[in-house]
CSV table of C-alpha atoms and ligand atoms in Angstrom, one decimal:
chain,number,residue,atom,x,y,z
A,1,MET,CA,115.0,113.9,169.3
A,2,ASN,CA,112.5,111.1,170.4
A,3,THR,CA,110.8,111.2,173.8
A,4,THR,CA,109.0,107.9,174.2
A,5,LEU,CA,111.3,105.3,175.9
A,6,ALA,CA,112.1,104.8,179.6
A,7,PHE,CA,115.6,105.6,180.8
A,8,ASN,CA,117.6,104.9,184.0
A,9,SER,CA,119.3,108.2,184.2
A,10,PHE,CA,119.7,111.7,182.9
A,11,GLN,CA,123.0,110.8,181.4
A,12,GLU,CA,121.7,107.7,179.6
A,13,LYS,CA,118.9,109.8,178.0
A,14,LEU,CA,121.4,112.5,177.0
A,15,ASP,CA,123.9,109.9,175.6
A,16,LYS,CA,121.2,108.4,173.5
A,17,ASP,CA,120.1,111.7,172.1
A,18,PHE,CA,116.7,111.8,173.7
A,19,ASN,CA,115.1,115.1,174.9
A,20,ILE,CA,115.3,115.8,178.6
A,21,GLU,CA,111.7,116.7,179.7
A,22,PRO,CA,110.6,118.9,182.6
A,23,LYS,CA,109.6,116.0,184.9
A,24,ASP,CA,112.9,114.1,184.4
A,25,VAL,CA,115.4,114.1,187.1
A,26,MET,CA,118.2,116.4,186.1
A,27,PRO,CA,121.3,117.9,187.7
A,28,ASP,CA,120.7,121.1,189.5
A,29,ASP,CA,123.3,122.9,187.4
A,30,TYR,CA,121.7,121.8,184.1
A,31,ARG,CA,118.4,123.3,185.4
A,32,LYS,CA,120.2,126.5,186.4
A,33,HIS,CA,122.1,126.8,183.1
A,34,LEU,CA,118.9,126.4,181.2
A,35,ILE,CA,117.0,128.9,183.3
A,36,ARG,CA,119.8,131.4,182.7
A,37,GLN,CA,119.9,130.9,178.9
A,38,ILE,CA,116.2,130.5,178.2
A,39,SER,CA,115.2,133.5,180.4
A,40,GLN,CA,117.8,135.7,178.7
A,41,HIS,CA,116.5,134.5,175.4
A,42,ALA,CA,112.9,135.3,176.4
A,43,HIS,CA,113.9,138.8,177.7
A,44,SER,CA,115.7,139.5,174.4
A,45,GLU,CA,112.6,138.7,172.4
A,46,VAL,CA,110.5,141.1,174.5
A,47,ILE,CA,113.0,143.9,174.9
A,48,GLY,CA,113.7,143.5,171.2
A,49,MET,CA,110.2,144.7,170.4
A,50,GLN,CA,111.3,148.2,171.5
A,51,PRO,CA,113.7,149.4,168.7
A,52,GLU,CA,111.2,148.3,166.1
A,53,GLY,CA,108.2,149.5,168.0
A,54,ASN,CA,109.8,153.0,167.7
A,55,TRP,CA,109.0,152.9,163.9
A,56,ILE,CA,105.4,151.6,163.8
A,57,SER,CA,103.9,155.1,163.7
A,58,ARG,CA,106.3,156.2,161.0
A,59,ALA,CA,106.3,153.3,158.6
A,60,PRO,CA,106.4,154.6,155.1
A,61,SER,CA,103.3,152.8,153.8
A,62,LEU,CA,100.3,150.9,155.1
A,63,ARG,CA,101.8,147.7,153.8
A,64,ALA,CA,105.1,148.3,155.6
A,65,LYS,CA,103.2,149.2,158.8
A,66,GLN,CA,101.1,145.9,158.7
A,67,ILE,CA,104.2,143.8,158.2
A,68,LEU,CA,106.1,145.6,160.9
A,69,LEU,CA,103.2,145.2,163.4
A,70,ALA,CA,102.9,141.5,162.6
A,71,LYS,CA,106.7,141.0,163.0
A,72,ILE,CA,106.8,142.8,166.4
A,73,GLN,CA,103.8,140.7,167.6
A,74,ASP,CA,105.6,137.6,166.6
A,75,GLU,CA,108.6,138.6,168.8
A,76,GLY,CA,106.2,139.1,171.7
A,77,GLY,CA,104.9,135.6,171.0
A,78,HIS,CA,108.4,134.2,171.0
A,79,GLY,CA,109.0,135.7,174.4
A,80,LEU,CA,105.8,134.0,175.7
A,81,TYR,CA,106.8,130.5,174.4
A,82,LEU,CA,110.2,130.9,176.0
A,83,TYR,CA,108.9,132.2,179.3
A,84,SER,CA,106.6,129.2,179.4
A,85,ALA,CA,109.5,126.8,178.5
A,86,CYS,CA,111.5,128.4,181.3
A,87,GLU,CA,108.7,128.0,183.8
A,88,THR,CA,108.6,124.3,183.3
A,89,LEU,CA,112.0,124.3,185.0
A,90,GLY,CA,110.4,125.4,188.3
A,91,ILE,CA,110.7,129.2,188.3
A,92,SER,CA,107.8,131.6,188.1
A,93,ARG,CA,107.3,134.4,185.5
A,94,ASP,CA,107.3,137.0,188.3
A,95,GLU,CA,110.8,135.8,189.4
A,96,LEU,CA,112.1,135.9,185.9
A,97,ILE,CA,110.8,139.5,185.4
A,98,GLU,CA,112.2,140.5,188.7
A,99,GLN,CA,115.7,139.2,187.7
A,100,LEU,CA,115.4,141.3,184.5
A,101,HIS,CA,114.4,144.4,186.3
A,102,GLU,CA,117.2,144.0,188.9
A,103,GLY,CA,119.8,143.6,186.2
A,104,LYS,CA,120.5,140.0,187.4
A,105,ALA,CA,119.4,138.5,184.0
A,106,LYS,CA,120.9,139.7,180.8
A,107,TYR,CA,119.3,140.2,177.4
A,108,SER,CA,120.9,140.3,174.0
A,109,ASN,CA,123.5,143.1,173.5
A,110,ILE,CA,121.9,144.1,170.2
A,111,PHE,CA,118.8,145.7,171.6
A,112,ASN,CA,120.7,148.4,173.4
A,113,TYR,CA,121.4,150.3,170.2
A,114,PRO,CA,119.0,153.0,168.9
A,115,SER,CA,116.9,152.6,165.7
A,116,LEU,CA,117.6,156.0,164.0
A,117,SER,CA,116.0,155.6,160.6
A,118,TRP,CA,113.6,153.4,158.6
A,119,ALA,CA,116.7,151.7,157.1
A,120,ASP,CA,117.4,150.4,160.7
A,121,ILE,CA,114.2,148.4,160.5
A,122,GLY,CA,115.6,146.7,157.4
A,123,ALA,CA,118.9,146.1,159.1
A,124,ILE,CA,117.3,144.7,162.2
A,125,GLY,CA,115.1,142.2,160.2
A,126,TRP,CA,117.9,141.2,157.9
A,127,LEU,CA,120.9,141.2,160.2
A,128,VAL,CA,119.5,140.7,163.7
A,129,ASP,CA,116.8,138.2,162.8
A,130,GLY,CA,119.3,136.7,160.4
A,131,ALA,CA,121.8,136.2,163.2
A,132,ALA,CA,119.1,134.9,165.5
A,133,ILE,CA,118.1,132.3,163.0
A,134,VAL,CA,121.6,130.9,162.5
A,135,ASN,CA,121.8,130.4,166.3
A,136,GLN,CA,118.2,129.1,166.7
A,137,VAL,CA,118.3,126.6,163.9
A,138,SER,CA,121.0,124.9,165.8
A,139,LEU,CA,119.0,125.2,169.1
A,140,GLN,CA,116.1,123.2,167.5
A,141,ARG,CA,118.2,120.1,168.4
A,142,THR,CA,119.1,121.3,171.9
A,143,SER,CA,118.6,118.7,174.7
A,144,PHE,CA,115.8,120.3,176.7
A,145,GLY,CA,112.5,119.3,175.0
A,146,PRO,CA,110.3,122.5,175.6
A,147,TYR,CA,113.2,124.7,174.5
A,148,ALA,CA,113.9,122.7,171.3
A,149,ARG,CA,110.2,122.6,170.4
A,150,ALA,CA,109.7,126.3,170.9
A,151,MET,CA,112.7,126.9,168.5
A,152,VAL,CA,111.0,125.1,165.7
A,153,ARG,CA,108.1,127.5,165.5
A,154,ILE,CA,110.3,130.5,166.3
A,155,CYS,CA,112.7,129.7,163.4
A,156,LYS,CA,109.8,129.6,160.9
A,157,GLU,CA,108.7,133.0,161.9
A,158,GLU,CA,112.2,134.5,162.1
A,159,SER,CA,112.8,133.4,158.5
A,160,PHE,CA,109.9,135.6,157.4
A,161,HIS,CA,111.3,138.4,159.5
A,162,GLN,CA,114.7,138.1,157.9
A,163,ARG,CA,113.2,138.3,154.4
A,164,GLN,CA,111.1,141.4,155.2
A,165,GLY,CA,114.2,143.1,156.5
A,166,TYR,CA,116.2,142.2,153.4
A,167,GLU,CA,113.3,143.4,151.2
A,168,ILE,CA,113.4,146.8,152.9
A,169,MET,CA,117.2,147.0,152.4
A,170,ALA,CA,116.9,145.9,148.7
A,171,THR,CA,114.2,148.5,148.1
A,172,MET,CA,116.2,151.3,149.6
A,173,MET,CA,119.3,150.2,147.6
A,174,SER,CA,117.4,150.5,144.4
A,175,GLY,CA,116.1,153.9,145.4
A,176,THR,CA,117.6,157.4,145.5
A,177,LYS,CA,121.2,158.3,146.5
A,178,VAL,CA,119.9,159.5,149.9
A,179,GLN,CA,118.0,156.1,150.4
A,180,ARG,CA,121.1,154.2,149.5
A,181,GLU,CA,123.2,156.2,152.0
A,182,MET,CA,120.6,155.5,154.7
A,183,ALA,CA,120.8,151.8,154.0
A,184,GLN,CA,124.6,151.8,154.1
A,185,ASP,CA,124.6,153.9,157.3
A,186,ALA,CA,122.3,151.3,159.0
A,187,MET,CA,124.5,148.5,157.8
A,188,ASN,CA,127.6,150.3,159.2
A,189,ARG,CA,126.0,150.7,162.6
A,190,TRP,CA,124.3,147.2,162.9
A,191,TRP,CA,127.0,144.9,161.4
A,192,TRP,CA,129.4,144.7,164.4
A,193,PRO,CA,126.8,144.5,167.2
A,194,SER,CA,125.1,141.7,165.1
A,195,LEU,CA,128.4,139.7,165.1
A,196,MET,CA,128.6,140.2,168.9
A,197,MET,CA,125.2,138.5,169.3
A,198,PHE,CA,126.9,135.1,169.0
A,199,GLY,CA,128.8,135.8,172.2
A,200,PRO,CA,132.5,135.9,173.0
A,201,HIS,CA,135.1,133.8,171.2
A,202,ASP,CA,135.0,130.1,172.1
A,203,SER,CA,138.2,130.5,174.1
A,204,ASP,CA,136.5,133.2,176.3
A,205,SER,CA,133.1,131.6,176.7
A,206,PRO,CA,132.8,130.3,180.3
A,207,HIS,CA,129.5,128.5,179.7
A,208,SER,CA,130.4,126.6,176.5
A,209,GLY,CA,132.1,123.6,178.2
A,210,LYS,CA,129.0,122.5,180.2
A,211,ALA,CA,126.7,123.6,177.4
A,212,PHE,CA,128.4,121.1,175.0
A,213,GLU,CA,128.6,118.4,177.6
A,214,TRP,CA,124.9,118.7,178.2
A,215,LYS,CA,124.0,119.1,174.5
A,216,ILE,CA,122.5,122.4,175.1
A,217,LYS,CA,124.8,123.9,172.6
A,218,LEU,CA,125.5,121.9,169.4
A,219,LYS,CA,127.6,124.5,167.6
A,220,SER,CA,130.1,127.0,169.1
A,221,ASN,CA,129.8,130.8,169.2
A,222,ASP,CA,132.6,131.1,166.6
A,223,GLU,CA,131.2,128.4,164.3
A,224,LEU,CA,127.8,130.1,164.2
A,225,ARG,CA,129.3,133.6,163.8
A,226,GLN,CA,131.3,132.3,160.8
A,227,LYS,CA,128.2,130.7,159.3
A,228,PHE,CA,126.3,134.0,159.6
A,229,ILE,CA,129.2,136.1,158.0
A,230,ASP,CA,129.6,133.7,155.1
A,231,LYS,CA,125.9,133.8,154.1
A,232,THR,CA,125.4,137.5,154.8
A,233,VAL,CA,128.4,138.9,152.9
A,234,GLN,CA,126.9,137.4,149.7
A,235,GLN,CA,123.5,138.8,150.4
A,236,ALA,CA,125.0,142.3,150.9
A,237,GLU,CA,126.9,142.0,147.6
A,238,VAL,CA,123.7,141.2,145.7
A,239,ILE,CA,122.1,144.5,146.7
A,240,GLY,CA,125.3,146.6,146.6
A,241,LEU,CA,125.9,147.1,150.3
A,242,THR,CA,129.5,147.2,151.6
A,243,ILE,CA,130.4,145.3,154.8
A,244,PRO,CA,132.1,147.8,157.1
A,245,ASP,CA,135.2,145.7,157.7
A,246,ASP,CA,138.3,146.4,155.7
A,247,GLN,CA,139.9,143.1,156.8
A,248,LEU,CA,137.1,141.0,155.4
A,249,LYS,CA,138.6,138.6,152.9
A,250,TRP,CA,137.6,135.3,151.3
A,251,ASN,CA,139.8,132.4,152.6
A,252,GLU,CA,140.1,129.7,150.1
A,253,ASP,CA,141.5,127.1,152.5
A,254,LYS,CA,138.7,127.4,155.1
A,255,GLN,CA,136.1,128.2,152.4
A,256,GLY,CA,134.8,131.1,154.5
A,257,TYR,CA,135.6,134.8,155.2
A,258,ASP,CA,138.3,136.0,157.5
A,259,HIS,CA,137.2,139.1,159.3
A,260,GLY,CA,138.5,142.0,161.5
A,261,GLU,CA,138.4,141.7,165.3
A,262,ILE,CA,135.3,142.5,167.2
A,263,ASN,CA,135.4,145.3,169.7
A,264,TRP,CA,135.0,143.2,172.8
A,265,ASP,CA,135.3,146.2,175.2
A,266,GLU,CA,132.2,147.6,173.6
A,267,PHE,CA,130.5,144.2,173.9
A,268,LYS,CA,131.3,144.0,177.7
A,269,ARG,CA,130.2,147.6,178.3
A,270,VAL,CA,126.9,147.0,176.6
A,271,ILE,CA,126.1,143.6,178.2
A,272,ASN,CA,127.0,145.0,181.6
A,273,GLY,CA,124.4,147.8,181.4
A,274,ASN,CA,126.3,150.7,179.8
A,275,GLY,CA,125.3,150.6,176.2
A,276,PRO,CA,123.6,153.6,174.4
A,277,CYS,CA,120.0,152.5,175.3
A,278,ASN,CA,120.2,150.1,178.3
A,279,LYS,CA,118.6,152.5,180.7
A,280,GLN,CA,115.9,153.5,178.3
A,281,ARG,CA,115.0,149.8,177.4
A,282,LEU,CA,114.8,148.7,181.1
A,283,ASP,CA,112.9,151.9,182.2
A,284,HIS,CA,110.4,151.3,179.4
A,285,HIS,CA,109.9,147.7,180.4
A,286,LYS,CA,109.5,148.5,184.1
A,287,LYS,CA,106.9,151.3,183.3
A,288,TYR,CA,104.7,149.2,181.1
A,289,HIS,CA,105.0,146.2,183.3
A,290,ALA,CA,103.7,148.3,186.2
A,291,ASP,CA,101.0,149.9,184.1
A,292,GLY,CA,99.8,146.3,183.1
A,293,ALA,CA,99.5,145.1,186.7
A,294,TRP,CA,95.7,145.6,186.7
A,295,VAL,CA,95.5,143.2,183.6
A,296,ARG,CA,97.4,140.5,185.4
A,297,GLU,CA,95.3,141.0,188.6
A,298,ALA,CA,92.1,140.8,186.6
A,299,ALA,CA,93.2,137.7,184.7
A,300,ALA,CA,94.2,136.0,188.0
A,301,ALA,CA,90.8,137.0,189.7
A,302,TYR,CA,88.9,135.7,186.6
A,303,ALA,CA,90.8,132.4,186.7
A,304,GLU,CA,90.3,132.0,190.4
A,305,THR,CA,86.5,132.7,190.1
A,306,ASN,CA,86.1,130.2,187.2
A,307,SER,CA,88.0,127.5,189.0
A,308,LYS,CA,85.3,127.5,191.8
A,309,PHE,CA,82.6,126.5,189.4
B,1,FAQ,N1,124.2,139.5,174.6
B,1,FAQ,O1,129.7,131.7,178.0
B,1,FAQ,P1,129.0,132.5,177.0
B,1,FAQ,C1,116.5,137.7,168.7
B,1,FAQ,C2,126.8,136.7,177.9
B,1,FAQ,S1,116.8,136.6,169.9
B,1,FAQ,C3,124.2,139.6,176.0
B,1,FAQ,O2,129.3,132.3,175.5
B,1,FAQ,P2,126.4,131.1,176.5
B,1,FAQ,C4,115.1,137.7,168.0
B,1,FAQ,C5,126.3,135.4,178.5
B,1,FAQ,O3,125.0,135.5,178.8
B,1,FAQ,C6,118.4,137.1,170.5
B,1,FAQ,N2,125.0,138.8,176.7
B,1,FAQ,O4,127.4,132.2,177.2
B,1,FAQ,C7,114.7,139.1,167.7
B,1,FAQ,C8,127.3,135.2,179.6
B,1,FAQ,O5,126.9,136.0,180.7
B,1,FAQ,P3,126.2,135.4,182.0
B,1,FAQ,C9,118.7,136.3,171.7
B,1,FAQ,C10,125.7,137.8,176.1
B,1,FAQ,O6,125.1,131.3,177.1
B,1,FAQ,C11,115.0,139.7,166.6
B,1,FAQ,C12,128.6,135.7,179.1
B,1,FAQ,O7,128.3,136.6,178.1
B,1,FAQ,N3,119.1,135.0,171.3
B,1,FAQ,O8,117.3,138.4,168.4
B,1,FAQ,C13,125.7,137.7,174.7
B,1,FAQ,O9,127.1,129.8,176.5
B,1,FAQ,C14,114.6,141.0,166.4
B,1,FAQ,C15,129.5,134.6,178.6
B,1,FAQ,O10,129.0,134.1,177.3
B,1,FAQ,C16,119.5,134.1,172.3
B,1,FAQ,O11,119.5,134.4,173.5
B,1,FAQ,C17,124.9,138.6,173.9
B,1,FAQ,N4,124.8,138.5,172.6
B,1,FAQ,O12,126.4,131.6,175.0
B,1,FAQ,C18,113.8,139.7,168.7
B,1,FAQ,C19,119.9,132.7,171.8
B,1,FAQ,N5,126.5,136.6,174.3
B,1,FAQ,O13,124.9,134.8,181.6
B,1,FAQ,C20,113.3,141.0,168.4
B,1,FAQ,C21,120.0,131.7,172.9
B,1,FAQ,C22,127.0,136.2,175.5
B,1,FAQ,O14,127.1,134.4,182.6
B,1,FAQ,C23,113.7,141.7,167.3
B,1,FAQ,N6,121.2,131.9,173.7
B,1,FAQ,N7,126.5,136.9,176.5
B,1,FAQ,O15,126.0,136.6,182.9
B,1,FAQ,C24,122.4,131.4,173.3
B,1,FAQ,O16,122.5,130.7,172.3
B,1,FAQ,C25,123.6,131.6,174.2
B,1,FAQ,O17,123.2,132.0,175.4
B,1,FAQ,C26,124.6,132.6,173.6
B,1,FAQ,C27,125.8,132.9,174.6
B,1,FAQ,C28,125.3,132.1,172.3
B,1,FAQ,C29,124.0,134.0,173.3
């Protein structure tokens, strides 16, 4: 999208496919919708560091440890761009964190599952980052400028993450029987929650109507999920992994796979705070946020002192 011309209204800018920028006049509900979505996205990136962080000390080689460290750092960086993009809408970082801690803001369902083996690190990179990219490529053209621009860099980094995850899975699948079983077990546990990342079916998605009207969403939850399934099934076949869905079948007419139904009761339980690791993830975030208070205070004092000179 271009950002240089003058417009008479929010609607005119939107209709002509120009980005909405922070200082533009915008409907209050557009602002609220974006704060909700961008903050949930930011929280997901930061909480998403935890399942992988669990394996830094046990990575199987120095190379694997370096790659994992770099990847997790990238995710923290994504959180920072997204919090900054969200702050341009007139909400402070403190308020955003408070909403997370009070359970008023969600984060992605996927990070409420445990990472039990090294193969889970492969599955997270390949499936979770793989699903995130499919969604985020489409968001590169979303209507709010700071969000769209953050997505460009994030997508480049996610694509490295996806490949490192696939490499781990491919390596394990060419290893011993035990390694192949570990990879398949990780696939079995992460496949369905990864499909849930795209959100409820379009017919059950309350925010989609406005999101399309405001060009925040350009592709629907179901369209993106289908795209992810079609590309991932082929990648699984190449390395000999089985997709844990006995109803998965190529549909010649739609040129895509039909798949079994997602367990939406599980999805609702997890996003409403009752998944296997919700409490652990939030407690961890609260503890380290409190432990880091002195850093924020020191940085604020330093900034204030320097602003006087
Ligand atoms: N998890 O009406 P819709 C990553 C909620 S980044 C939890 O369809 P919408 C990188 C939704 O909030 C992953 N809640 O909503 C990484 C709403 O509840 P609310 C994060 C979900 O917004 C990799 C309700 O259900 N990516 O993984 C989920 O139009 C590895 C109704 O849903 C993004 O956030 C869910 N999966 O569409 C990091 C992408 N899905 O708010 C570390 C940006 C839905 O009314 C390691 N977000 N809900 O209480 C989006 O594109 C959209 O927000 C959707 C949902 C598509 C997620």
